XYZ file of C-alpha atoms in Angstrom:
597
model
C 39.353 -35.646 101.850
C 36.768 -37.187 104.195
C 36.393 -40.167 101.882
C 40.184 -40.595 101.759
C 40.364 -40.497 105.578
C 37.691 -43.184 105.884
C 39.569 -45.363 103.414
C 42.722 -45.020 105.500
C 40.823 -46.003 108.681
C 39.318 -48.980 106.885
C 42.751 -50.119 105.716
C 44.122 -49.748 109.223
C 41.247 -51.834 110.638
C 41.693 -54.585 108.049
C 45.438 -54.609 108.579
C 45.091 -54.908 112.338
C 42.641 -57.779 111.914
C 45.038 -59.568 109.584
C 47.917 -59.185 112.017
C 45.837 -60.484 114.933
C 44.646 -63.482 112.976
C 48.137 -64.363 111.831
C 49.118 -65.334 115.369
C 46.483 -68.072 115.628
C 47.220 -71.773 115.220
C 47.982 -73.005 111.737
C 45.041 -74.582 110.036
C 44.988 -78.331 109.653
C 44.603 -78.254 105.906
C 47.539 -78.752 103.615
C 47.714 -75.348 101.982
C 49.161 -72.021 102.977
C 52.491 -70.851 104.235
C 53.891 -72.870 107.045
C 51.530 -75.830 106.606
C 51.746 -79.213 104.994
C 50.234 -79.728 101.555
C 48.027 -82.436 100.131
C 49.673 -84.803 97.684
C 46.551 -86.432 96.313
C 44.011 -85.094 93.869
C 40.249 -85.255 94.387
C 38.277 -85.170 91.150
C 39.161 -81.983 89.313
C 40.966 -80.499 92.300
C 44.597 -79.628 91.562
C 47.333 -81.772 93.091
C 49.591 -79.649 95.307
C 53.184 -80.693 95.827
C 54.128 -81.578 99.406
C 56.607 -79.126 100.887
C 59.614 -80.000 103.025
C 58.884 -79.217 106.650
C 60.554 -79.400 110.042
C 58.493 -80.224 113.131
C 59.494 -80.320 116.775
C 58.935 -83.208 119.174
C 59.251 -82.548 122.912
C 59.605 -85.498 125.313
C 60.942 -86.105 128.830
C 63.929 -88.391 129.317
C 66.125 -89.686 132.115
C 68.833 -87.335 133.443
C 71.225 -90.175 132.519
C 70.437 -89.861 128.812
C 73.354 -88.302 126.927
C 73.230 -85.538 124.304
C 74.973 -87.864 121.876
C 72.269 -90.503 122.341
C 69.530 -87.915 121.741
C 71.235 -86.832 118.515
C 71.488 -90.471 117.399
C 67.812 -91.070 118.091
C 66.858 -87.877 116.268
C 68.792 -89.050 113.225
C 67.132 -92.479 113.318
C 63.673 -90.911 113.567
C 64.436 -88.705 110.586
C 65.480 -91.789 108.670
C 61.808 -92.790 108.817
C 59.881 -89.500 108.670
C 61.823 -87.812 105.874
C 61.322 -90.428 103.132
C 57.734 -91.075 104.243
C 56.453 -87.529 104.706
C 59.258 -85.176 103.664
C 59.205 -84.099 107.324
C 62.251 -83.572 109.494
C 61.939 -83.940 113.262
C 63.803 -81.791 115.753
C 63.863 -83.833 118.971
C 63.925 -81.971 122.255
C 64.465 -84.595 124.984
C 64.678 -82.819 128.342
C 65.461 -84.309 131.776
C 62.193 -85.528 133.282
C 62.639 -83.562 136.506
C 62.855 -80.347 134.473
C 60.571 -81.208 131.576
C 57.107 -80.011 132.655
C 58.288 -76.599 133.803
C 60.585 -76.139 130.788
C 57.766 -76.890 128.341
C 55.401 -74.497 130.083
C 58.062 -71.779 130.012
C 58.638 -72.397 126.299
C 54.919 -72.102 125.531
C 54.684 -68.843 127.451
C 57.878 -67.571 125.819
C 56.495 -68.202 122.341
C 53.227 -66.535 123.286
C 55.106 -63.437 124.488
C 57.374 -63.373 121.439
C 54.415 -63.565 119.060
C 52.616 -60.766 120.889
C 55.722 -58.568 120.788
C 56.271 -59.200 117.059
C 52.603 -58.590 116.343
C 52.639 -55.312 118.260
C 55.879 -54.200 116.583
C 54.401 -54.891 113.163
C 51.174 -53.099 114.051
C 53.096 -50.072 115.362
C 55.111 -49.949 112.153
C 52.007 -50.062 109.928
C 50.254 -47.444 112.016
C 53.267 -45.170 111.658
C 53.271 -45.659 107.888
C 49.567 -44.838 107.667
C 49.987 -41.809 109.925
C 52.771 -40.561 107.659
C 50.485 -41.024 104.667
C 47.683 -39.106 106.380
C 50.110 -36.260 107.161
C 51.125 -36.056 103.527
C 54.519 -37.676 104.032
C 55.948 -40.540 102.023
C 55.943 -43.962 103.621
C 58.939 -44.808 101.450
C 61.058 -42.225 103.293
C 59.817 -43.096 106.755
C 62.449 -44.574 109.010
C 61.130 -47.899 110.137
C 62.816 -50.919 111.540
C 61.891 -54.166 109.878
C 61.276 -57.018 112.301
C 64.029 -59.570 112.452
C 63.406 -62.735 110.530
C 63.055 -65.882 112.557
C 64.023 -69.404 111.794
C 67.786 -69.040 111.976
C 69.935 -69.782 115.005
C 71.541 -66.370 114.728
C 68.273 -64.424 114.961
C 66.636 -66.056 117.958
C 66.948 -65.761 121.690
C 65.793 -69.364 122.154
C 68.027 -71.520 124.313
C 67.197 -74.534 122.152
C 68.996 -75.334 118.915
C 66.799 -74.714 115.865
C 68.721 -76.860 113.418
C 68.143 -80.556 112.774
C 71.742 -81.745 112.656
C 70.896 -84.812 110.572
C 68.830 -82.725 108.128
C 70.468 -79.297 107.754
C 68.883 -78.867 104.331
C 65.412 -78.797 105.880
C 63.927 -75.510 107.114
C 65.201 -74.500 110.512
C 62.801 -74.435 113.440
C 61.303 -70.987 113.937
C 61.599 -69.368 117.345
C 57.813 -69.055 117.512
C 57.255 -72.697 116.559
C 56.251 -75.583 118.766
C 54.625 -78.686 117.333
C 54.255 -81.987 119.206
C 54.818 -82.170 122.945
C 54.129 -84.623 125.765
C 51.766 -83.422 128.481
C 51.840 -85.006 131.932
C 48.468 -85.434 133.604
C 44.920 -84.164 133.327
C 45.542 -80.864 135.101
C 48.220 -79.741 132.638
C 46.249 -81.098 129.677
C 43.194 -79.099 130.751
C 45.356 -76.027 131.389
C 46.893 -76.074 127.904
C 43.523 -76.708 126.223
C 41.560 -74.092 128.160
C 44.235 -71.451 127.570
C 44.219 -72.091 123.801
C 47.768 -73.485 123.723
C 46.611 -76.685 121.974
C 45.138 -77.316 118.544
C 41.875 -79.227 118.205
C 42.452 -82.660 116.648
C 38.827 -83.538 115.867
C 39.123 -83.091 112.122
C 42.184 -85.325 111.833
C 40.798 -87.980 114.189
C 37.721 -88.298 111.985
C 39.748 -88.116 108.773
C 43.385 -88.757 107.943
C 44.272 -90.010 111.444
C 41.101 -91.976 112.199
C 43.192 -95.173 112.330
C 44.254 -94.026 115.812
C 40.784 -94.945 117.048
C 41.565 -98.553 116.144
C 44.850 -98.564 118.051
C 43.790 -96.621 121.149
C 40.929 -97.747 123.347
C 37.922 -95.400 122.828
C 37.613 -94.404 126.495
C 40.996 -92.671 126.266
C 39.539 -90.244 123.738
C 36.326 -89.885 125.741
C 38.347 -88.872 128.782
C 40.458 -86.486 126.689
C 37.393 -84.585 125.439
C 37.073 -81.020 126.719
C 33.962 -79.020 125.818
C 33.210 -81.412 122.991
C 36.680 -81.364 121.386
C 39.804 -83.519 121.626
C 43.111 -81.712 122.047
C 45.524 -84.596 122.506
C 46.313 -88.240 121.803
C 46.588 -90.141 125.108
C 49.314 -92.764 125.268
C 47.679 -96.192 125.354
C 48.469 -98.119 128.543
C 46.830 -100.504 131.005
C 44.170 -98.693 133.030
C 42.729 -99.321 136.464
C 42.669 -102.334 138.721
C 40.415 -105.357 138.984
C 38.656 -106.600 142.074
C 38.100 -110.323 141.616
C 35.577 -112.555 143.367
C 36.977 -116.042 143.854
C 35.071 -119.246 144.664
C 36.745 -122.450 145.848
C 36.670 -125.102 143.072
C 37.210 -128.109 145.342
C 34.372 -127.231 147.666
C 31.986 -126.337 144.843
C 32.565 -129.770 143.329
C 32.108 -131.512 146.684
C 28.807 -129.709 147.183
C 27.714 -130.526 143.589
C 27.025 -126.868 142.879
C 26.923 -125.041 139.556
C 29.825 -122.531 139.521
C 28.030 -120.412 136.928
C 25.518 -119.407 139.604
C 28.112 -118.459 142.231
C 29.115 -115.033 141.028
C 28.647 -112.678 143.981
C 28.341 -112.381 147.739
C 24.553 -112.572 147.449
C 24.548 -115.717 145.296
C 27.029 -117.561 147.547
C 25.205 -116.970 150.860
C 24.314 -120.639 151.377
C 27.717 -121.786 150.115
C 29.507 -119.596 152.706
C 27.319 -120.989 155.483
C 28.070 -124.559 154.356
C 31.810 -123.868 154.289
C 31.660 -122.501 157.815
C 29.585 -125.463 159.023
C 31.233 -128.410 157.283
C 34.775 -127.268 156.533
C 36.237 -125.708 159.695
C 39.770 -125.885 158.252
C 38.788 -123.434 155.502
C 38.294 -119.675 155.986
C 34.758 -118.962 154.720
C 35.432 -115.412 153.430
C 38.730 -113.779 152.543
C 39.365 -110.079 151.952
C 37.445 -106.838 152.235
C 34.103 -106.376 150.530
C 33.561 -103.047 148.761
C 30.412 -102.192 146.752
C 31.090 -102.457 143.038
C 30.321 -99.986 140.251
C 29.072 -97.182 142.499
C 29.415 -93.487 141.707
C 28.553 -91.090 144.504
C 27.196 -87.527 144.237
C 28.160 -84.872 146.766
C 30.699 -82.108 147.218
C 33.405 -84.783 147.353
C 34.925 -87.022 144.682
C 32.717 -89.680 143.011
C 34.284 -92.515 145.031
C 33.476 -91.016 148.444
C 30.268 -92.395 149.983
C 27.030 -90.476 149.494
C 23.390 -91.364 149.987
C 22.782 -90.020 146.453
C 24.361 -92.713 144.307
C 24.468 -94.262 140.858
C 25.381 -97.803 139.911
C 27.287 -97.421 136.651
C 29.151 -100.045 134.637
C 30.322 -100.432 131.048
C 26.788 -101.181 129.832
C 25.213 -98.054 131.355
C 23.888 -95.547 128.838
C 22.676 -91.975 128.657
C 19.184 -93.043 127.597
C 18.439 -94.636 130.978
C 15.751 -92.881 133.011
C 17.148 -90.513 135.658
C 15.196 -92.351 138.366
C 17.207 -95.449 137.524
C 20.594 -93.726 137.441
C 20.152 -91.549 140.567
C 18.999 -93.440 143.655
C 18.717 -93.280 147.378
C 21.482 -95.792 148.069
C 19.415 -97.653 150.652
C 16.875 -98.539 147.955
C 19.505 -100.441 145.936
C 19.269 -104.151 146.791
C 22.819 -104.935 145.702
C 24.186 -102.423 148.198
C 21.964 -103.261 151.150
C 22.083 -107.056 150.834
C 25.840 -107.295 150.316
C 26.505 -104.842 153.143
C 24.276 -106.886 155.443
C 25.898 -110.200 154.509
C 29.449 -108.957 154.941
C 28.581 -107.399 158.308
C 27.082 -110.696 159.452
C 30.126 -112.665 158.250
C 32.462 -110.367 160.166
C 30.366 -110.733 163.328
C 30.401 -114.524 163.038
C 34.160 -114.634 162.593
C 33.978 -115.895 159.006
C 36.202 -113.186 157.533
C 40.002 -113.029 157.368
C 42.180 -110.374 155.728
C 45.515 -111.985 156.652
C 47.997 -112.453 153.815
C 48.701 -116.047 154.912
C 45.033 -116.985 155.014
C 45.497 -120.353 153.319
C 42.460 -121.981 151.698
C 39.218 -119.994 151.646
C 35.665 -120.455 150.418
C 35.094 -117.115 148.685
C 37.346 -114.114 148.516
C 37.926 -110.612 147.200
C 41.334 -109.889 145.666
C 42.524 -106.710 143.933
C 45.134 -106.746 141.193
C 45.961 -107.469 137.574
C 45.486 -110.608 135.457
C 49.085 -111.512 136.270
C 48.344 -111.226 140.005
C 45.311 -113.477 139.827
C 46.952 -116.156 137.665
C 48.280 -117.929 140.768
C 44.688 -118.701 141.855
C 43.391 -120.121 138.566
C 43.928 -123.796 139.404
C 42.107 -123.711 142.733
C 39.418 -121.051 142.348
C 36.735 -119.946 139.928
C 37.536 -116.335 139.096
C 34.837 -113.721 138.529
C 35.170 -109.976 138.065
C 33.596 -108.189 141.019
C 34.719 -104.750 139.840
C 36.172 -104.110 136.384
C 39.009 -101.581 136.110
C 37.447 -98.161 136.514
C 39.036 -95.467 134.418
C 39.370 -91.829 135.364
C 40.277 -88.854 133.241
C 43.395 -88.450 135.400
C 44.578 -91.967 134.563
C 43.595 -91.962 130.889
C 45.336 -88.603 130.476
C 48.426 -89.327 132.552
C 50.535 -88.913 129.393
C 49.100 -87.147 126.329
C 50.734 -85.942 123.124
C 49.299 -82.615 122.063
C 49.826 -80.450 119.012
C 50.654 -76.898 119.986
C 48.625 -73.915 118.810
C 51.965 -72.644 117.487
C 52.538 -75.589 115.169
C 53.601 -75.274 111.553
C 50.888 -77.754 110.615
C 48.317 -79.741 112.564
C 47.900 -82.275 109.761
C 51.640 -82.880 109.350
C 52.055 -83.170 113.136
C 49.252 -85.718 113.232
C 51.039 -87.793 110.611
C 53.927 -88.149 113.042
C 51.660 -88.854 116.011
C 49.770 -91.457 113.992
C 53.020 -93.167 113.085
C 54.161 -93.057 116.706
C 50.995 -94.856 117.773
C 50.820 -97.426 114.971
C 54.386 -98.128 113.814
C 56.540 -100.415 115.976
C 59.813 -99.310 114.370
C 59.416 -95.602 115.156
C 57.866 -96.303 118.539
C 60.777 -98.557 119.529
C 63.374 -96.014 118.435
C 61.849 -93.277 120.586
C 61.575 -95.625 123.571
C 64.759 -97.709 123.421
C 67.050 -95.829 121.064
C 68.917 -96.853 117.931
C 69.185 -100.480 116.875
C 72.791 -101.636 116.964
C 73.815 -98.754 119.216
C 71.492 -98.867 122.204
C 69.856 -102.254 121.654
C 69.802 -105.248 119.319
C 67.551 -108.199 118.565
C 68.252 -111.343 120.572
C 70.270 -113.787 118.480
C 68.056 -116.708 119.474
C 64.680 -114.926 119.497
C 63.983 -111.980 117.192
C 60.880 -111.126 119.221
C 63.132 -109.981 122.078
C 65.489 -107.030 122.273
C 68.718 -106.878 124.282
C 70.225 -103.769 125.864
C 73.579 -102.550 124.519
C 73.891 -99.176 126.243
C 72.669 -97.170 129.230
C 73.076 -93.860 127.395
C 69.395 -93.615 126.430
C 66.591 -94.162 128.960
C 62.908 -93.317 128.580
C 59.709 -93.864 130.562
C 57.555 -96.316 128.606
C 54.304 -94.426 129.199
C 55.784 -91.120 127.943
C 56.730 -92.173 124.436
C 53.488 -93.254 122.754
C 51.234 -96.279 122.434
C 52.674 -98.748 124.932
C 51.258 -101.819 123.225
C 53.167 -101.539 119.939
C 56.660 -101.692 121.418
C 58.454 -104.084 123.753
C 57.412 -104.097 127.444
C 61.088 -104.265 128.396
C 64.351 -105.848 127.411
C 63.964 -109.618 127.306
C 60.160 -109.491 126.880
C 58.103 -110.023 123.732
C 55.107 -108.072 122.492
C 52.958 -111.020 123.601
C 53.459 -109.817 127.175
C 50.881 -107.111 126.465
C 47.938 -109.488 125.906
C 46.723 -109.395 129.520
C 47.054 -105.603 129.636
C 45.099 -105.257 126.399
C 42.323 -107.414 127.850
C 42.389 -105.276 130.971
C 41.596 -102.227 128.844
C 38.828 -104.106 127.054
C 37.299 -104.913 130.443
C 37.781 -101.391 131.779
C 35.125 -98.707 131.669
C 34.853 -94.950 131.972
C 31.685 -94.100 133.938
C 29.309 -92.094 131.776
C 28.484 -89.882 134.749
C 32.061 -88.553 134.879
C 31.217 -86.501 131.793
C 29.014 -84.309 134.015
C 32.079 -82.690 135.512
C 30.802 -79.223 136.423
C 27.744 -79.964 138.517
C 28.993 -77.975 141.519
C 27.969 -74.312 141.267
C 26.951 -71.288 143.308
C 23.323 -72.413 143.415
C 24.043 -75.768 145.056
C 27.248 -75.179 147.022
C 25.451 -74.840 150.376
C 23.275 -77.872 149.597
C 26.349 -79.978 148.781
C 27.940 -78.986 152.066
C 24.770 -79.994 153.913
C 24.709 -83.317 152.075
C 28.388 -83.947 152.856
C 27.708 -83.550 156.576
C 24.638 -85.787 156.335
C 26.628 -88.439 154.442
C 29.289 -88.589 157.131
C 26.668 -88.891 159.854
C 24.738 -91.674 158.095
C 27.887 -93.630 157.208
C 29.138 -93.482 160.788
C 25.771 -94.778 162.017
C 25.700 -97.602 159.457
C 29.242 -98.655 160.337
C 28.294 -98.771 164.003
C 25.200 -100.920 163.384
C 25.169 -104.641 163.826
C 24.104 -106.726 160.852
C 20.668 -107.272 162.404
C 20.211 -103.575 163.139
C 21.194 -102.642 159.593
C 18.805 -105.188 158.085
C 15.970 -103.995 160.322
C 16.568 -100.351 159.358
C 16.261 -101.327 155.713
C 13.254 -103.622 156.168
C 11.269 -101.057 158.187
C 12.318 -98.186 155.908
C 14.002 -96.091 158.601
C 17.191 -95.381 156.649
C 15.343 -94.928 153.377
C 12.948 -92.400 154.906
C 15.722 -90.448 156.601
C 17.441 -89.936 153.271
C 14.234 -89.171 151.367
C 13.274 -86.575 153.990
C 16.632 -84.819 153.912
C 16.152 -81.378 152.297
C 19.595 -81.270 150.661
C 18.999 -84.708 149.129
C 15.572 -83.620 147.863
C 16.758 -80.393 146.262
C 19.871 -81.936 144.701
C 17.732 -84.669 143.131
C 14.827 -82.401 142.164
C 13.370 -82.536 138.637
C 10.788 -79.803 137.819
C 7.206 -80.961 137.312
C 3.721 -79.499 136.889
C 2.894 -80.188 140.550
C 5.745 -78.107 141.949
C 3.681 -75.050 142.884
C 1.075 -77.063 144.785
C 3.869 -78.826 146.672
C 5.590 -75.577 147.606
C 8.524 -76.228 145.344
C 9.214 -72.683 144.253
C 12.387 -70.774 143.551
C 11.606 -68.582 146.562
C 11.768 -71.728 148.693
C 15.098 -72.751 147.201
C 13.905 -75.299 144.629
C 16.259 -74.312 141.813
C 16.546 -76.402 138.641
C 20.134 -75.187 138.240
C 20.982 -76.526 141.719
C 19.729 -80.052 141.083
C 22.370 -82.561 139.984
C 19.674 -84.876 138.641
C 18.076 -82.120 136.582
C 21.478 -81.099 135.218
C 22.053 -84.680 134.135
C 18.603 -84.899 132.541
C 19.251 -81.761 130.477
C 22.752 -82.951 129.589
C 21.604 -86.421 128.534
C 18.635 -84.998 126.617
C 20.985 -82.817 124.599
C 23.180 -85.836 123.835
C 20.106 -87.780 122.773
C 19.101 -85.010 120.332
C 16.207 -83.748 122.417
C 14.806 -87.132 123.416
C 14.446 -87.370 127.185
C 16.328 -90.170 128.970
C 14.133 -93.213 129.483
C 11.653 -92.225 126.780
C 10.360 -95.051 124.607
C 11.947 -95.407 121.188
C-alpha cells in the first residue's frame, strides 16, 4: 500500500510538472503540436510535412483606416504567405492611440487565461488521483472538461479568431499571440524581462540570418537584453549629423590643402586669416559641441562629467581602461577646442544667426539632405557622426510573443516583412489597385488611390525596402542608408547597470562636483581656461576628488599600503571603471583590455 501511495504521488508530481511546462512558449523547432514543421531532410533524418498554420500579426494604424481596408490588406497578405509557407495571417490593426494599451491588455489577458486553464486542469487531475487513492473510480467521478479553444464560440476574446480570407485554416486560439509591434525601448524591455517575448537568437543565426544583411548590425546590438535578442527592430535612419564646413573659396585663395582642414584645431590659423583679411565673412558659424564624448555620472551619458570617454565607431572593448576612462581635462581634443571656441566668442568671431551669410568655418546639424545646399561652396566634414541610442534603435520593434504557435514560422513572416518589397508595401500602403497603383509614366513610383488605409512608415517593418512616400522612388533612401552606415552605437552603452547601492552616494557627490566645475569653466575667459589647463589646476582638482577616485578605482597590489581598503570605502563593485574592466574581460574571453595579443 505504501508503494502504491508513493507511485500516486510520483504521478501527481510528474503531471503537475507537465501542466506547468505546457504553458511556456512554443519551441522554435518545427515539430510538435502547435508548431511549424521542417520540410527539408538532413541526411537520414525523416522529412516532416509542413502543417497549415494561422499566425496573428498586431500593428497600429490610423484611426481613419477602415475595417474594410484592413480586411482587404489581410487578404492580400495571405495571398503571399499561404502559397509560400502554408501560413495564414490574422491581421489585427488597431487605432494607434489605443494600440499600446490594447496589446498590453491582450498579453495580460492571455497570461491570466492560461493560468486559469492550467489550474483547472491541475485541480481536475488532483481530484481524479484523490478518488483513486480513496478507492473510487475515476471513470465515475464528475468532472468538467475544460472548454476547447480556437473557435469563436468558445472564447471570451473581443477579437475575431477567424481569418475571413482563409476560413479553412485553423482558427486563432484564445491563448495565442504571435507577432506584434512594440513601441519603444521601455515597452520592449518590459515584455522581454517579464518573459512575454520569445528569444530569437536561434533563428537569427540560422533560418533568418538573412535579416542581419538587411538590418544594420547596431539595431540588433541595441536590442540585446542579457545576451539575447527578443525582437527585430524596424530599420530606419538613426541619429543626426553635426557637420564641420570650411569655405572653399577662401581655402583656394589662401592656397591651402582642404584635406588638412578637418576640425577646429586644424583650422586655427585659417580662422585668424579670415578674420584679418576678409572682414565681410563671418569667421565661425554655429555652436561648437565636443564630439564623440560619453560621460559617466548619475546622469545620462550625454550630460557633462569630469569622468569621460571619447568613443566613436572604431572604439573597441580591447582598449585599455586608462584610455577609455579619462579625466576630461587631460583630453587634448576637449581642452584645445574648448579654448579656441571661447577665444573666438570673446573676439566676436562667432555668429549663430540663421541669416549669417558667408562664413569661414561652421558647425551645422542635420541630415545629408539638409547639408546638400552647402556642397558647392563648402568642404563638408563630419564633426559628429549620428549617435545611436537603444531608445532610437528600438523605437519600433517586432517581437514574437511567448504565446506564439511557432517561433520559427513567425520568423518566416518577419523575415519576409523585412526583405520582400511586395509584402512590405502591402502592409504599409494597402492593396495595389485598391489603395494605390504604379505611376503610368514611372513604375518606380506609386500613386495614392484611397485614404481608407493609413500606416506609420516606421511601424510596419524595414523602411528601406518600400517606398518613402507616394511619388517617391526607392532611390530616395540612399542618403538615409548612408546615414546608418556612418552611425555608431557607443560600446560603453552596453554597460547599462553601473549604478548600484555601493556607488549611489558617490555618483551623487560626483554629480554635484560636475555641476560646480562646469559652471566655473563656463565663467572662465579663454585665457583663464588655458592657464588652468597648462598649470594643471583643473586636472588636479578632478584627480583629487574622492568620488572621482573611487568611481575610477581599479584594484591593485598596492591598495593596502595606500589605504585603499573596503573599510575606507574603496569597493571594487562601486567603481565604474572596474565594472567595465570585468565586463570587457569577460567579452574578450578572459583577456584583459589593453593586453598584448
